[in-house]
């Protein structure tokens, strides 16, 4: 298990991980650590020097770091149950999630108690760094925006004006995303639809991949709030709908929604 001194003892936990790297005046490699070792990027520095991983394929490294970022975001948000994390991030494999990935992160000193609790100060610093250094090919949804936080306070059904004001903020942000859930009216009923990126050779058009209607607007908005808390997963869910169909996405969302419900059979 990682036994180094607590991260906050000699680092500023408010800044992103790796902020102490210096620019190499000789240009190559572009970054230097405190020991004079050169690195092509702060991500490579994290992967090889801090996590002790092999410096192999850059593609494999980026894919692994994107998985790490998704897990750290889910843990930091603290509105997603461990059951939902296992289903959505680890393809329902408890062995991979808890016995391998969770223990590895705990051993690295990035999380507390596997996947059951939150991040350490260094874990949050790593999250900030990874979210700030994503490539153009990564999911286009920014990490850590205020809209990701769960809404606390009075039931929005009791204040329609407040509910609508908050929902409009979400709608405005979601409108810039290539894969987005949107609120709309379908055949006289309020609904949520999933719109995918534009496709087609001559005139690319966005197309609806999935939709669900509701009898009342407050029911729709409650589900929309649940979706917004998981906005960084929208692109993966869009891929599921494109490849396997709308029913497959409905089944997946239903499993996630009830993943943390307590067993009251006893």
PDB file of N, CA, C and O in Angstrom, residues 16 23 38 42 57 68 101 120 126 155 173 190 196 226 234 246:
ATOM      1  N   UNK A  16      -4.217  21.557  -9.067  1.00  0.00           N
ATOM      2  CA  UNK A  16      -4.236  20.268  -9.741  1.00  0.00           C
ATOM      3  C   UNK A  16      -2.925  19.519  -9.506  1.00  0.00           C
ATOM      4  O   UNK A  16      -1.869  20.120  -9.267  1.00  0.00           O
ATOM      5  N   UNK A  23       8.672  24.060 -16.777  1.00  0.00           N
ATOM      6  CA  UNK A  23       8.869  24.033 -18.224  1.00  0.00           C
ATOM      7  C   UNK A  23      10.354  23.904 -18.525  1.00  0.00           C
ATOM      8  O   UNK A  23      11.191  24.594 -17.937  1.00  0.00           O
ATOM      9  N   UNK A  38      12.662  14.280 -17.302  1.00  0.00           N
ATOM     10  CA  UNK A  38      11.828  14.903 -18.306  1.00  0.00           C
ATOM     11  C   UNK A  38      10.586  14.096 -18.633  1.00  0.00           C
ATOM     12  O   UNK A  38      10.620  12.860 -18.630  1.00  0.00           O
ATOM     13  N   UNK A  42       2.012  15.987 -18.294  1.00  0.00           N
ATOM     14  CA  UNK A  42       1.739  15.734 -16.883  1.00  0.00           C
ATOM     15  C   UNK A  42       1.011  14.407 -16.718  1.00  0.00           C
ATOM     16  O   UNK A  42       1.151  13.719 -15.692  1.00  0.00           O
ATOM     17  N   UNK A  57       1.863   1.846 -24.847  1.00  0.00           N
ATOM     18  CA  UNK A  57       1.121   2.531 -25.892  1.00  0.00           C
ATOM     19  C   UNK A  57       0.465   3.804 -25.356  1.00  0.00           C
ATOM     20  O   UNK A  57      -0.273   3.755 -24.362  1.00  0.00           O
ATOM     21  N   UNK A  68      -9.954   6.007 -15.217  1.00  0.00           N
ATOM     22  CA  UNK A  68      -9.630   6.506 -13.883  1.00  0.00           C
ATOM     23  C   UNK A  68     -10.379   7.799 -13.596  1.00  0.00           C
ATOM     24  O   UNK A  68     -10.944   7.974 -12.497  1.00  0.00           O
ATOM     25  N   UNK A 101      -9.861  -2.762  -8.919  1.00  0.00           N
ATOM     26  CA  UNK A 101      -9.719  -1.324  -9.117  1.00  0.00           C
ATOM     27  C   UNK A 101      -9.840  -0.565  -7.806  1.00  0.00           C
ATOM     28  O   UNK A 101      -9.050   0.342  -7.524  1.00  0.00           O
ATOM     29  N   UNK A 120      -9.260  11.063  -1.416  1.00  0.00           N
ATOM     30  CA  UNK A 120      -8.313  11.765  -0.567  1.00  0.00           C
ATOM     31  C   UNK A 120      -8.006  13.112  -1.215  1.00  0.00           C
ATOM     32  O   UNK A 120      -8.429  13.394  -2.341  1.00  0.00           O
ATOM     33  N   UNK A 126      -5.684  14.846  -8.450  1.00  0.00           N
ATOM     34  CA  UNK A 126      -5.531  14.060  -9.675  1.00  0.00           C
ATOM     35  C   UNK A 126      -6.751  14.253 -10.572  1.00  0.00           C
ATOM     36  O   UNK A 126      -6.631  14.396 -11.795  1.00  0.00           O
ATOM     37  N   UNK A 155     -38.654  20.410  -2.142  1.00  0.00           N
ATOM     38  CA  UNK A 155     -39.133  19.656  -3.292  1.00  0.00           C
ATOM     39  C   UNK A 155     -39.547  20.648  -4.371  1.00  0.00           C
ATOM     40  O   UNK A 155     -40.393  21.511  -4.165  1.00  0.00           O
ATOM     41  N   UNK A 173     -27.112  24.649 -20.962  1.00  0.00           N
ATOM     42  CA  UNK A 173     -25.801  24.008 -21.024  1.00  0.00           C
ATOM     43  C   UNK A 173     -25.844  22.770 -21.912  1.00  0.00           C
ATOM     44  O   UNK A 173     -24.951  22.543 -22.735  1.00  0.00           O
ATOM     45  N   UNK A 190     -45.330  15.733 -22.084  1.00  0.00           N
ATOM     46  CA  UNK A 190     -43.969  16.151 -21.750  1.00  0.00           C
ATOM     47  C   UNK A 190     -43.057  14.937 -21.833  1.00  0.00           C
ATOM     48  O   UNK A 190     -43.465  13.806 -21.517  1.00  0.00           O
ATOM     49  N   UNK A 196     -28.554  12.416 -30.595  1.00  0.00           N
ATOM     50  CA  UNK A 196     -27.195  12.046 -30.930  1.00  0.00           C
ATOM     51  C   UNK A 196     -26.532  13.069 -31.828  1.00  0.00           C
ATOM     52  O   UNK A 196     -27.165  14.025 -32.285  1.00  0.00           O
ATOM     53  N   UNK A 226     -31.960  13.646 -12.230  1.00  0.00           N
ATOM     54  CA  UNK A 226     -31.150  12.437 -12.051  1.00  0.00           C
ATOM     55  C   UNK A 226     -30.162  12.294 -13.204  1.00  0.00           C
ATOM     56  O   UNK A 226     -28.994  11.962 -13.005  1.00  0.00           O
ATOM     57  N   UNK A 234     -23.295  10.763 -20.414  1.00  0.00           N
ATOM     58  CA  UNK A 234     -24.240  10.866 -21.518  1.00  0.00           C
ATOM     59  C   UNK A 234     -23.667  10.320 -22.821  1.00  0.00           C
ATOM     60  O   UNK A 234     -24.378   9.681 -23.595  1.00  0.00           O
ATOM     61  N   UNK A 246     -32.800   1.666 -28.446  1.00  0.00           N
ATOM     62  CA  UNK A 246     -33.399   2.433 -27.351  1.00  0.00           C
ATOM     63  C   UNK A 246     -33.789   1.539 -26.175  1.00  0.00           C
ATOM     64  O   UNK A 246     -33.655   1.930 -25.011  1.00  0.00           O
TER      65      UNK A 246
END
